[in-house]
Tab-separated table of C-alpha atoms and ligand atoms in Angstrom:
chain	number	residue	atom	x	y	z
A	1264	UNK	CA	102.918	131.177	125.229
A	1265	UNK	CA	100.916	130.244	122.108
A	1266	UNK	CA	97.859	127.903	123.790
A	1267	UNK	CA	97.219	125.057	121.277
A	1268	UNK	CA	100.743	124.733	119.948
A	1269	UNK	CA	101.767	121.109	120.846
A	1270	UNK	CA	105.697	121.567	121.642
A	1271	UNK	CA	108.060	118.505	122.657
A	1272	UNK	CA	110.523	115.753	121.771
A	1273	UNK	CA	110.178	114.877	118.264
A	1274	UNK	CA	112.862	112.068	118.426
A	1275	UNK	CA	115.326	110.887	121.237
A	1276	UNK	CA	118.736	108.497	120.216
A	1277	UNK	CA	121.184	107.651	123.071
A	1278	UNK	CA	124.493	106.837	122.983
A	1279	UNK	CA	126.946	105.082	125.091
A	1280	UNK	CA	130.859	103.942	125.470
A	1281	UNK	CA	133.365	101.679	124.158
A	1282	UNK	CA	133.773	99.603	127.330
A	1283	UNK	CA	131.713	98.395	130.223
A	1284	UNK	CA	132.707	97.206	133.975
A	1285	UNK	CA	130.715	94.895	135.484
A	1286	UNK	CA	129.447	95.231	139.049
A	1287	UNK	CA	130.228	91.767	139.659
A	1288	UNK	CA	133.886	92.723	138.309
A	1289	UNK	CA	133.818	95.315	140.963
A	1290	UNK	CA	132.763	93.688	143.785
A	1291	UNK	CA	135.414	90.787	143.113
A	1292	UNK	CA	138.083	93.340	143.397
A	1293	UNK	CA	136.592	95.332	146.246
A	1294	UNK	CA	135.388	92.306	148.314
A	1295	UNK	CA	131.872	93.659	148.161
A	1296	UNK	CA	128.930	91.729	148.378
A	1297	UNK	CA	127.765	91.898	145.237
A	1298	UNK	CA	124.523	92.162	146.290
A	1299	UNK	CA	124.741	95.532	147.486
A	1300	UNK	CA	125.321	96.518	144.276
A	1301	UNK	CA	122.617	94.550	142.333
A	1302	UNK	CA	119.675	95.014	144.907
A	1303	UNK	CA	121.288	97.583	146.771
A	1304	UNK	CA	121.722	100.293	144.894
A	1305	UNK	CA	120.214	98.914	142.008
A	1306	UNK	CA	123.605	98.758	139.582
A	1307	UNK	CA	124.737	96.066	137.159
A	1308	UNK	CA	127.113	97.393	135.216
A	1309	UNK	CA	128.454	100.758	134.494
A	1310	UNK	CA	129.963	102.117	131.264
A	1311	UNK	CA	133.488	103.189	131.003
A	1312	UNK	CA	134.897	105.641	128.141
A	1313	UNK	CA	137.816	104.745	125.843
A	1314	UNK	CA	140.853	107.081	125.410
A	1315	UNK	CA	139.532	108.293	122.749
A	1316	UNK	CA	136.111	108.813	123.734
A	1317	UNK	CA	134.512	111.533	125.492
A	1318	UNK	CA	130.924	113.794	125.730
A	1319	UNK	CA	131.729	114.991	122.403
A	1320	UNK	CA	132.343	111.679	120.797
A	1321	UNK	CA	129.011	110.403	122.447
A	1322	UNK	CA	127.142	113.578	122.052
A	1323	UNK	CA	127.823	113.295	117.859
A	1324	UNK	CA	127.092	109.773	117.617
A	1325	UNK	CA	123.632	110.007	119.522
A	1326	UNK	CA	122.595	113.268	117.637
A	1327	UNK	CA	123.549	111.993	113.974
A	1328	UNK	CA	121.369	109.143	113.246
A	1329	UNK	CA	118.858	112.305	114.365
A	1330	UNK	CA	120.413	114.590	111.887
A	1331	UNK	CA	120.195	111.800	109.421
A	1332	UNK	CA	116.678	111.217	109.873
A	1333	UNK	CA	115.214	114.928	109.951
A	1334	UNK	CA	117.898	117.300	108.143
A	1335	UNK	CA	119.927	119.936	110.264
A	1336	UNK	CA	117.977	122.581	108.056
A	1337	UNK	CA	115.343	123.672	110.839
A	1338	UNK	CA	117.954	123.016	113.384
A	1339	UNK	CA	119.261	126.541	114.567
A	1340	UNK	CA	119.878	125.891	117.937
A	1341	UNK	CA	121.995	123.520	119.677
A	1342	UNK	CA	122.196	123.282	123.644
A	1343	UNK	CA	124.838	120.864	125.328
A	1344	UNK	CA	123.748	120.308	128.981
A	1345	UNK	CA	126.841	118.413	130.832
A	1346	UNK	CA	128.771	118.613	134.338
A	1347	UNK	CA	131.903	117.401	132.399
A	1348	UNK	CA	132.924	120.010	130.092
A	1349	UNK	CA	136.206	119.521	128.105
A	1350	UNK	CA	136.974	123.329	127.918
A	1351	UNK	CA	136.466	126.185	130.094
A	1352	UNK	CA	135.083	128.620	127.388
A	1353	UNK	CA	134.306	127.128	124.180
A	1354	UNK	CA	131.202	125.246	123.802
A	1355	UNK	CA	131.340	121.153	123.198
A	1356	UNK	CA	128.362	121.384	120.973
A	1357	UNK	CA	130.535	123.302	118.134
A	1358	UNK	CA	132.540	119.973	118.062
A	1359	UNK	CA	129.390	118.133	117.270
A	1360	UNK	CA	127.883	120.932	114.959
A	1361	UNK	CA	131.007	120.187	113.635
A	1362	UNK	CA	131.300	116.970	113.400
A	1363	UNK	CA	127.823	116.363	111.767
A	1364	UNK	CA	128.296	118.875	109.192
A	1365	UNK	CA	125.385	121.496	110.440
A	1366	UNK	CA	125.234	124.717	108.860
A	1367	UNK	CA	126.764	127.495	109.882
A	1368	UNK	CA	123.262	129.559	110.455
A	1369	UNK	CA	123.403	128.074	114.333
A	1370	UNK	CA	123.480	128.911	117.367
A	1371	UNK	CA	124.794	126.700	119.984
A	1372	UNK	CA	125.678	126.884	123.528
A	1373	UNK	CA	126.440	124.815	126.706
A	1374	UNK	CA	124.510	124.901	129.735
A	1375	UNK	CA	125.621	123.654	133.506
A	1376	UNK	CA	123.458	122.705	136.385
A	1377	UNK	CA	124.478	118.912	137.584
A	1378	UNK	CA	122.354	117.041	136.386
A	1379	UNK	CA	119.860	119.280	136.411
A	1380	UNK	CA	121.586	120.962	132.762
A	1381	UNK	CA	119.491	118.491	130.740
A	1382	UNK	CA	116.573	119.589	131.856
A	1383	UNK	CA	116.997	123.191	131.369
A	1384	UNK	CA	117.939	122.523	128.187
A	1385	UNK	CA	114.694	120.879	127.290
A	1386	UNK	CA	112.665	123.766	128.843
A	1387	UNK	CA	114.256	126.701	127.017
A	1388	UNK	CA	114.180	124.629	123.641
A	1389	UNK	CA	110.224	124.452	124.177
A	1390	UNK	CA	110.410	128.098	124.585
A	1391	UNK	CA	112.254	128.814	121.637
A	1392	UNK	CA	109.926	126.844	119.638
A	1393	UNK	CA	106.686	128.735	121.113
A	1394	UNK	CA	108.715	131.767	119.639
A	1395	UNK	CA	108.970	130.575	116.228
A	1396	UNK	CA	107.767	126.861	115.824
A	1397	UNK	CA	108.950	126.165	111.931
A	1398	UNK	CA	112.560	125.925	113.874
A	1399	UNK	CA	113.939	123.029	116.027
A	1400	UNK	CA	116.252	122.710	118.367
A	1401	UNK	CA	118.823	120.206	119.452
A	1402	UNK	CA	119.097	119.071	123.029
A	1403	UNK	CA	122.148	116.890	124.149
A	1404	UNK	CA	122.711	115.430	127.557
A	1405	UNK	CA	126.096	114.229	128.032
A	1406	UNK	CA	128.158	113.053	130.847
A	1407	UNK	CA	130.983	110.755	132.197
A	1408	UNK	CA	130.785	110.294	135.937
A	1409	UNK	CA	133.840	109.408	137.596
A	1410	UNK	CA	134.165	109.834	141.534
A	1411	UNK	CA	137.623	108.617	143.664
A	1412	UNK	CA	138.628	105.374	143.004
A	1413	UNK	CA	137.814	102.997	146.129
A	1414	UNK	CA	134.804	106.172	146.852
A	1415	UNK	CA	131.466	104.971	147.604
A	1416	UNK	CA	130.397	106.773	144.737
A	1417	UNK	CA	132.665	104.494	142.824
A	1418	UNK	CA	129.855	102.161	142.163
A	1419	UNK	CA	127.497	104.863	140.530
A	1420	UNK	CA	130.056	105.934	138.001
A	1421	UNK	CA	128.876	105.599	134.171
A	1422	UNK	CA	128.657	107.449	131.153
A	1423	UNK	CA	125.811	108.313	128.043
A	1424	UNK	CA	124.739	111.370	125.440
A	1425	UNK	CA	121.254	111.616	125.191
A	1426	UNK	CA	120.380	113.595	121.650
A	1427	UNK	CA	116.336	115.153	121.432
A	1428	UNK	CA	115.191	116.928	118.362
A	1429	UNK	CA	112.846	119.469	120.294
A	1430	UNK	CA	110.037	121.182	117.878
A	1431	UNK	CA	105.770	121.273	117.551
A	1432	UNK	CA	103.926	118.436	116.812
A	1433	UNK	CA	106.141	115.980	118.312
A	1434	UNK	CA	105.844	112.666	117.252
A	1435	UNK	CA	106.765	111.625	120.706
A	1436	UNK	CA	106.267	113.682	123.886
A	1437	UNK	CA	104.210	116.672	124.467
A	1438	UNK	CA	105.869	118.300	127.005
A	1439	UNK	CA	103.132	119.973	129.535
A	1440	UNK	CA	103.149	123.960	131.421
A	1441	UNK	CA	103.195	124.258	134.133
A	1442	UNK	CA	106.615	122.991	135.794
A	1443	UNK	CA	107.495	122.912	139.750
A	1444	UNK	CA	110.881	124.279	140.154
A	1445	UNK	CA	112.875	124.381	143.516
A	1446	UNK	CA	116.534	125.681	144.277
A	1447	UNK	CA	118.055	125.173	147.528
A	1448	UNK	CA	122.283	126.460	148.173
A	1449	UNK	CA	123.720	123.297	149.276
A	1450	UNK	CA	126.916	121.757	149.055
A	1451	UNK	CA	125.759	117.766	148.506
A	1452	UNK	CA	127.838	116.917	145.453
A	1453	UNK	CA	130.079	119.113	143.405
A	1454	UNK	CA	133.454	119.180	141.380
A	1455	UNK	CA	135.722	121.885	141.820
A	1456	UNK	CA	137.715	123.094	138.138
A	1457	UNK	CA	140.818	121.443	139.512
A	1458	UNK	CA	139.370	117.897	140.027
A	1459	UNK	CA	139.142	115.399	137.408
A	1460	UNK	CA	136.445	113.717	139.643
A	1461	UNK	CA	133.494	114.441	142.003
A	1462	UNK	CA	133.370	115.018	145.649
A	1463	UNK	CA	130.038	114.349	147.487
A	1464	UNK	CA	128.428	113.452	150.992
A	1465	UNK	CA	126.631	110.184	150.288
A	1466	UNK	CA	123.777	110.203	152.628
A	1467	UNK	CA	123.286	114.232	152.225
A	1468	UNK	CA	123.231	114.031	148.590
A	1469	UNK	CA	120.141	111.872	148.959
A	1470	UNK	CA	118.139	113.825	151.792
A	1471	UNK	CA	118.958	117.198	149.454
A	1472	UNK	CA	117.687	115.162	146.390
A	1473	UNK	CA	114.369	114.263	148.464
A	1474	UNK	CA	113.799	117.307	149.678
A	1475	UNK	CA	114.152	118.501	146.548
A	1476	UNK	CA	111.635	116.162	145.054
A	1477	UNK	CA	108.956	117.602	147.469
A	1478	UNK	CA	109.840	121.477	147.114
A	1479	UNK	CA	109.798	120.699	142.666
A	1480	UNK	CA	106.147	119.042	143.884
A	1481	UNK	CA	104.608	121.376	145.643
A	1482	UNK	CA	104.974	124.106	143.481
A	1483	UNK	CA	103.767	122.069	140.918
A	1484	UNK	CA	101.400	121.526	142.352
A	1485	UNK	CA	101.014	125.513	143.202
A	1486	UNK	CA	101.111	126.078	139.205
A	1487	UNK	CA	97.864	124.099	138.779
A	1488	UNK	CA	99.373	121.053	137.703
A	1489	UNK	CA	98.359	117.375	137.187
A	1490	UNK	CA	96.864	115.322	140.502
A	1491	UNK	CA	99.469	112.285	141.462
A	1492	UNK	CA	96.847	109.716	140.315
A	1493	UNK	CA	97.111	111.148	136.517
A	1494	UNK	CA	100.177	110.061	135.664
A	1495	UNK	CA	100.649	106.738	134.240
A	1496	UNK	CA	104.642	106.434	134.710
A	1497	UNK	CA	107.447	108.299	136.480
A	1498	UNK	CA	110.841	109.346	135.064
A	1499	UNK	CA	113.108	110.306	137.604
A	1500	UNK	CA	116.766	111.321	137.712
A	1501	UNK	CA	118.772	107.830	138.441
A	1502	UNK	CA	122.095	108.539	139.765
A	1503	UNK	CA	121.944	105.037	141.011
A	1504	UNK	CA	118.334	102.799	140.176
A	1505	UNK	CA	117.355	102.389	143.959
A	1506	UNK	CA	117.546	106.285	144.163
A	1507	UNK	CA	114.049	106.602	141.893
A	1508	UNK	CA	112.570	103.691	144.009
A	1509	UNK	CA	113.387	106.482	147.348
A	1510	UNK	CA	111.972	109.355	145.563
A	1511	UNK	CA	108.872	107.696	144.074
A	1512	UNK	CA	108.322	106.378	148.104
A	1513	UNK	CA	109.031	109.716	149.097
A	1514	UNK	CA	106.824	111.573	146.674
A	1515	UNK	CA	103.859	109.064	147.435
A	1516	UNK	CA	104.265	110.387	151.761
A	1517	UNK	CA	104.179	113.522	150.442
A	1518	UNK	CA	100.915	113.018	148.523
A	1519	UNK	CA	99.684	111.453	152.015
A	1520	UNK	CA	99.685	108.502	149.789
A	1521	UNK	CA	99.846	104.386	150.852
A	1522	UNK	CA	103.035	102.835	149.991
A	1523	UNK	CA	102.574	100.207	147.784
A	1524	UNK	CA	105.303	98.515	146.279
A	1525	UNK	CA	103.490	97.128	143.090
A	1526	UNK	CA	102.028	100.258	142.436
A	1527	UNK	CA	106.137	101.689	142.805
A	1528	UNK	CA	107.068	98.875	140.208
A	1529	UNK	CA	104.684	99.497	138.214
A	1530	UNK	CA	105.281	102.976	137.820
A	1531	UNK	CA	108.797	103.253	137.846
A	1532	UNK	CA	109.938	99.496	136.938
A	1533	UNK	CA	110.876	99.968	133.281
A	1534	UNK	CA	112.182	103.400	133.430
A	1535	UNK	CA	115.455	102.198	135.086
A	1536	UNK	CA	116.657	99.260	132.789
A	1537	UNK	CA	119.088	101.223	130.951
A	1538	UNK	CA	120.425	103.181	133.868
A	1539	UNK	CA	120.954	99.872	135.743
A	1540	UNK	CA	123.361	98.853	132.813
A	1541	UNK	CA	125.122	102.093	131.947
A	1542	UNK	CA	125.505	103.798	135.357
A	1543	UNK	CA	125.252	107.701	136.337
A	1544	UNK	CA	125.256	109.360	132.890
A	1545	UNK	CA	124.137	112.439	134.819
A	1546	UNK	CA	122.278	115.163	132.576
A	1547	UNK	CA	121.487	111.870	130.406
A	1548	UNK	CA	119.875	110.192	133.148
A	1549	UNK	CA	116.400	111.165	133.207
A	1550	UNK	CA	116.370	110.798	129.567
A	1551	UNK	CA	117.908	107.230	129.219
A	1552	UNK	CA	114.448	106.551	131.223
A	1553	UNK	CA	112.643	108.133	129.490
A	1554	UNK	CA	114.143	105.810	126.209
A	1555	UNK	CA	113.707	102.826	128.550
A	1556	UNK	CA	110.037	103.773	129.300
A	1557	UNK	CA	109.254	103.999	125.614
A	1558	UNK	CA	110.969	101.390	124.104
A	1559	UNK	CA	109.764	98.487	126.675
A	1560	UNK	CA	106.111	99.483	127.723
A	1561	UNK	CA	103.096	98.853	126.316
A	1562	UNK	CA	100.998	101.414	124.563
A	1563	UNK	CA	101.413	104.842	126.351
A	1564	UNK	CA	99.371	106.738	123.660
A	1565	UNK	CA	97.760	109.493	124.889
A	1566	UNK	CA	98.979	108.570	128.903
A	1567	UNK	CA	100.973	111.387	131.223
A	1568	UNK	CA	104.082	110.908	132.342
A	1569	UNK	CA	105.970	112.965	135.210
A	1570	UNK	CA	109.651	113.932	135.260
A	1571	UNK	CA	111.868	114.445	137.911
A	1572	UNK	CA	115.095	115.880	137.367
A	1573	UNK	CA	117.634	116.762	139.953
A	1574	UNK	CA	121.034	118.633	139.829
A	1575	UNK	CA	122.677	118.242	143.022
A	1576	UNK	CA	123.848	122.137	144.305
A	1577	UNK	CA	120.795	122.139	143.912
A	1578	UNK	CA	117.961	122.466	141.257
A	1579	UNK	CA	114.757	120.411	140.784
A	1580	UNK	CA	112.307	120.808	138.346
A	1581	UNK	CA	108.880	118.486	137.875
A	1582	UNK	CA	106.827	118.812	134.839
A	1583	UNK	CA	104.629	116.347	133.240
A	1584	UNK	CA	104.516	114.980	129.301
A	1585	UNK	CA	102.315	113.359	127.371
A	1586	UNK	CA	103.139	110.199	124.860
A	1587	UNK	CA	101.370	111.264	121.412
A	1588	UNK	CA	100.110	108.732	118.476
A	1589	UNK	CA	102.086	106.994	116.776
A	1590	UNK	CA	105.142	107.322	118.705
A	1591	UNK	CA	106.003	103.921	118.485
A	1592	UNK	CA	106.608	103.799	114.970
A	1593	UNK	CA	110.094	106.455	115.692
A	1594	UNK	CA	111.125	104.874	118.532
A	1595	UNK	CA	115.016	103.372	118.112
A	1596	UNK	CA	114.363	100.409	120.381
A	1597	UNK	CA	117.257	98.431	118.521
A	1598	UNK	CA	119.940	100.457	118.417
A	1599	UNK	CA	119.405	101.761	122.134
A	1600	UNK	CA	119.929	97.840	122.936
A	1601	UNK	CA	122.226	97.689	120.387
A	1602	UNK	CA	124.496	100.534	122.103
A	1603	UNK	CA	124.256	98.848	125.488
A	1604	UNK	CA	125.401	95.105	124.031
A	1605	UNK	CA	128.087	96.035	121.841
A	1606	UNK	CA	130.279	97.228	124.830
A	1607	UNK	CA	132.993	95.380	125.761
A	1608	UNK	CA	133.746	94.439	129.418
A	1609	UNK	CA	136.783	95.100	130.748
A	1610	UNK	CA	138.708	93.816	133.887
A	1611	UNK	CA	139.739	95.735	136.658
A	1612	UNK	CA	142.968	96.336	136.293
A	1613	UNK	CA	142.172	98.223	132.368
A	1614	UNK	CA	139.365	100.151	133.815
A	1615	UNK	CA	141.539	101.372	136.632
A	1616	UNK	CA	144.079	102.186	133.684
A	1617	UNK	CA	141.233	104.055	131.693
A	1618	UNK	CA	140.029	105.799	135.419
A	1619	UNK	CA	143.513	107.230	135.925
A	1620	UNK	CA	144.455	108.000	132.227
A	1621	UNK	CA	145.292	112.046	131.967
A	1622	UNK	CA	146.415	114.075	128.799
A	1623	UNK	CA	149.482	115.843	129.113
A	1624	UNK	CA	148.954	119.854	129.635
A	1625	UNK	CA	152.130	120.567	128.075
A	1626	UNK	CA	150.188	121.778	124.916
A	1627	UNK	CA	152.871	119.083	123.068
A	1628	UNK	CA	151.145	116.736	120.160
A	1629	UNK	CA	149.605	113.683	121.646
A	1630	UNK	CA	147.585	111.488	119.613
A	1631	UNK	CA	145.176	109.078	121.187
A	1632	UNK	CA	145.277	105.332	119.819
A	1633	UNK	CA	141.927	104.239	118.371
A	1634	UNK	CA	140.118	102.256	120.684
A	1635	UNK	CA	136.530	103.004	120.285
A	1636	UNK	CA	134.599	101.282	117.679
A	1637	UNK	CA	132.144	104.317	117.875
A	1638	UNK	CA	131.189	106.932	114.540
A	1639	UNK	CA	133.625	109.372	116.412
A	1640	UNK	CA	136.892	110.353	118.548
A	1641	UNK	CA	139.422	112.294	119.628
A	1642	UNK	CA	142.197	111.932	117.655
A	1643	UNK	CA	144.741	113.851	119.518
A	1644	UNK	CA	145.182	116.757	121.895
A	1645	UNK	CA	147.690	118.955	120.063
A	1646	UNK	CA	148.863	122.981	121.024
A	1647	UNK	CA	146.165	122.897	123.795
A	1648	UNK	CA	143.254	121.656	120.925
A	1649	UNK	CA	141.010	118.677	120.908
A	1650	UNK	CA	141.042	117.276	117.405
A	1651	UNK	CA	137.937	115.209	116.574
A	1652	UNK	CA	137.395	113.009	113.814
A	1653	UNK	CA	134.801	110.887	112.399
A	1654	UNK	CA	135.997	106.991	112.699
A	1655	UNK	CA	134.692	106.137	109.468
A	1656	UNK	CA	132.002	107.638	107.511
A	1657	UNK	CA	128.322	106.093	106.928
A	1658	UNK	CA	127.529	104.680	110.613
A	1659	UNK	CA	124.738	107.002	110.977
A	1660	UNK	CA	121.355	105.237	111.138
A	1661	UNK	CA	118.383	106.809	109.952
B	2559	LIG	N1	122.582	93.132	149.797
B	2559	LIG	C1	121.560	93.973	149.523
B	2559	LIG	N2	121.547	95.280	149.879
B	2559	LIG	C2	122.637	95.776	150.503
B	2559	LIG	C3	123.735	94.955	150.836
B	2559	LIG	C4	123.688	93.575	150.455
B	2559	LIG	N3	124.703	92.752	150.715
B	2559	LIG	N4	124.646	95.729	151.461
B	2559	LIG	C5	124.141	96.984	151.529
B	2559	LIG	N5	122.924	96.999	150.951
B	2559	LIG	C6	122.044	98.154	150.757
B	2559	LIG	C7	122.023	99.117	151.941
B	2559	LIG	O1	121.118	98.683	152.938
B	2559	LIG	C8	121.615	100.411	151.282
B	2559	LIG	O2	120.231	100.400	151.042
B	2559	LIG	P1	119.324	101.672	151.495
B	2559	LIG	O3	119.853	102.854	150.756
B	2559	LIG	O4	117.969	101.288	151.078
B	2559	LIG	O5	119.531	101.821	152.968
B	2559	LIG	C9	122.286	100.323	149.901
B	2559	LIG	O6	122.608	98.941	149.714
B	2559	LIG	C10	123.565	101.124	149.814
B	2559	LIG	O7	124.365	100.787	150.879
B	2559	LIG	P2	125.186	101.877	151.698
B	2559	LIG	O8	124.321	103.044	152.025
B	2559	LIG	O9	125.921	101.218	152.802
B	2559	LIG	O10	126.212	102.299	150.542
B	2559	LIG	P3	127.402	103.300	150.556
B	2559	LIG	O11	127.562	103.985	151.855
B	2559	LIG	O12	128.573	102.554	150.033
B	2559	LIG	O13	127.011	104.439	149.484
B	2559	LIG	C11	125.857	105.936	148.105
B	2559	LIG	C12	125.829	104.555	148.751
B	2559	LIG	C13	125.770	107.006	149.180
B	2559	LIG	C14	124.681	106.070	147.175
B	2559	LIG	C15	127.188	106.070	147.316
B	2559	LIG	O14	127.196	105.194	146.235
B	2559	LIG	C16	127.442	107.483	146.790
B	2559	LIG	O15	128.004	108.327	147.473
B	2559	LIG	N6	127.037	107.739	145.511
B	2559	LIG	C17	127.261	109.034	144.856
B	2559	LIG	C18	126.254	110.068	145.292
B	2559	LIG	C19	124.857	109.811	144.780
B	2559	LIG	O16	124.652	109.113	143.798
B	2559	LIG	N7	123.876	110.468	145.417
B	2559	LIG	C20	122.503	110.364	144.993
B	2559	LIG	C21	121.737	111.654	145.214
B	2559	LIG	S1	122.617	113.044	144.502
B	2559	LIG	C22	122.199	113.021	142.841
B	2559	LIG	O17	121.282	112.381	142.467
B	2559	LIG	C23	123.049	113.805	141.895
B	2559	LIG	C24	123.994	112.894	141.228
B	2559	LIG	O18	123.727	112.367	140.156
B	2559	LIG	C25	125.289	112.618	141.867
């Protein structure tokens, strides 16, 4: 790879869903202390997708304000990292190059590893760039998690599209060689092409994604990469908030390191505000903490930051970033709060509508009522097709 090319996020916009389910809303249905939820997992609230709503819908409307800003001319990739596909072979991102009006000199594919996809995303867009950095690429993360109804997992459910405009000079992450990658065949969380929702063994899933954690570590730490002590915060995948509090405990053992809980806080705390509002967005999920980081701290010019991501199956992958100058001048702080406020809550009994709503597969013409108040939807599902369309034109912000 090219040695002084900087290569790395040059702009990040999330996106969320129509509707939002309160924990507390939960728990009063469930009879669940609701404490479990808030300080036990770490959940407040957990986004829940309209009818006509789905990755696509939330993949378009956190890429275009993007699009809007920088021009799709040096675009010529997209990759679409999700674990909830809406078709077996055709590629959600052609919806959204569609959508957004990109041009037709593109290339765009979808990539699946749990929640591990967004990540590989990111890494082979850096590649591509050290190949020919006048061209970008476009990375979306987008997921809706849905387990069992009455499941455990229940509580982690949620749903986001995280859109990064990958090229050099970033104006907002660096992202660093070398990475720590681990893969281990295990069976801790996984969705079969027949179920509309996830099956998973709890208290595995989170051994496998510690373990994990330490294999991604040590070869990091094999490639020659940063000490522990360099990095200022921590971005972990948060399929629940507590879970980055376990692996930054865990990762600190590993380091032979004292466990000290203001030290955790510190760096970790602000990473997992959004998460603890929107839920499990999956490949988002790193990402939103990323977002979260940036928007709330303090200057990080200049200061390392580690990411964790984990895909549960499973794949890990550590690598560190650095923030660059200036990057607080292209954050989207207000509309990323904006996206999380303007949801509406919903009561049980409609998000347990929403949870068991399914399409007809008689390939018949079925339009979908317009619920969202979103840039995009899915108008109808008609001979077999999704039909998108944008709600109304001129929502995208710069
Ligand atoms: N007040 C405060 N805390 C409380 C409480 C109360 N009233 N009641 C319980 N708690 C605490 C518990 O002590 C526990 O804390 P620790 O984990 O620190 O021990 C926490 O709340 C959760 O309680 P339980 O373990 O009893 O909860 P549970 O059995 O209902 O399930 C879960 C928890 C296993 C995470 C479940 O939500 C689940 O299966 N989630 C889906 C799988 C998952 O997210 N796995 C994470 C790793 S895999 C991954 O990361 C990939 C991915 O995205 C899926």
């Amino acid at each position: 790879m090219s040695g002084d090319l900087s290569v790395g996020i040059h702009d990040l916009s999330f996106s969320t869903t129509q509707f939002v389910l309160t924990h507390q809303t939960l728990a009063a249905h469930n009879g669940t202390d609701v404490g479990k939820y808030h300080a036990g997992i770490g959940q407040r609230a957990m986004s829940v997708p309209a009818a006509d709503e789905d990755i696509v819908t939330m993949a378009a409307a956190a890429a275009a304000p993007i699009v809007a800003r920088h021009g799709a001319d040096r675009i010529r990739t997209i990759v679409f990292a999700t674990e909830t596909s809406v078709d077996q072979a055709k590629a959600a991102g052609i919806h959204v190059h569609s959508l957004l009006g990109m041009p037709s000199a593109t290339r765009v594919v979808e990539l699946k590893q749990a929640c591990y996809g967004g990540t590989a995303a990111l890494q082979f867009a850096v590649g591509l760039i050290h190949r020919d950095p006048s061209q970008q690429v476009l990375v979306i993360a987008a997921d809706v998690s849905k387990y069992e109804l009455d499941n455990p997992g229940e509580a982690t459910q949620g749903a986001a599209a995280v859109a990064m405009l990958v090229g050099a000079d970033p104006a907002l992450v660096r992202i660093e060689e070398p990475s720590g990658v681990f893969t281990a065949d295990i069976m801790d969380f996984w969705r079969p092409n027949y179920r509309a929702t996830a099956l998973v063994d709890g208290r595995e899933s989170i051994t496998a994604y510690l373990q994990a954690v330490q294999g991604a570590w040590k070869d990091y730490t094999e490639q020659g990469g940063r000490a522990l002590g360099e990095f200022s915060a921590f971005c972990y995948h948060q399929p629940f908030t507590k879970m980055a509090y376990k692996a930054h405990r865990h990762l600190l053992q590993v380091c032979g390191q004292e466990i000290d809980e203001e030290r955790i806080a510190r760096e970790i705390g602000l990473t997992t505000s959004y998460n603890a509002e929107i839920g499990n967005s999956y490949t988002a999920a790193v990402y939103l903490g990323l977002a979260a980081l940036l928007d709330q701290a303090d200057d990080l010019t200049g200061r390392a930051v580690g990411f964790l991501s984990y895909g549960s199956g499973s794949v890990a992958e550590f690598f560190g970033g650095t923030v660059v100058p200036g990057y607080r001048e292209r954050l989207r702080s207000e509309s990323h709060r904006a996206a999380i406020s303007r949801r509406q809550p919903i009561t049980y009994a409609r998000y347990r509508e929403l949870h068991e709503h399914a399409f007809p597969v008689d390939g018949g013409h079925h339009p979908v009522p317009t619920e969202t108040t979103g840039p995009y939807r899915l108008a109808a599902l008609s001979g077999h097709k999704r039909i998108y369309e944008p709600r109304q034109s001129g929502l995208a912000h710069r």
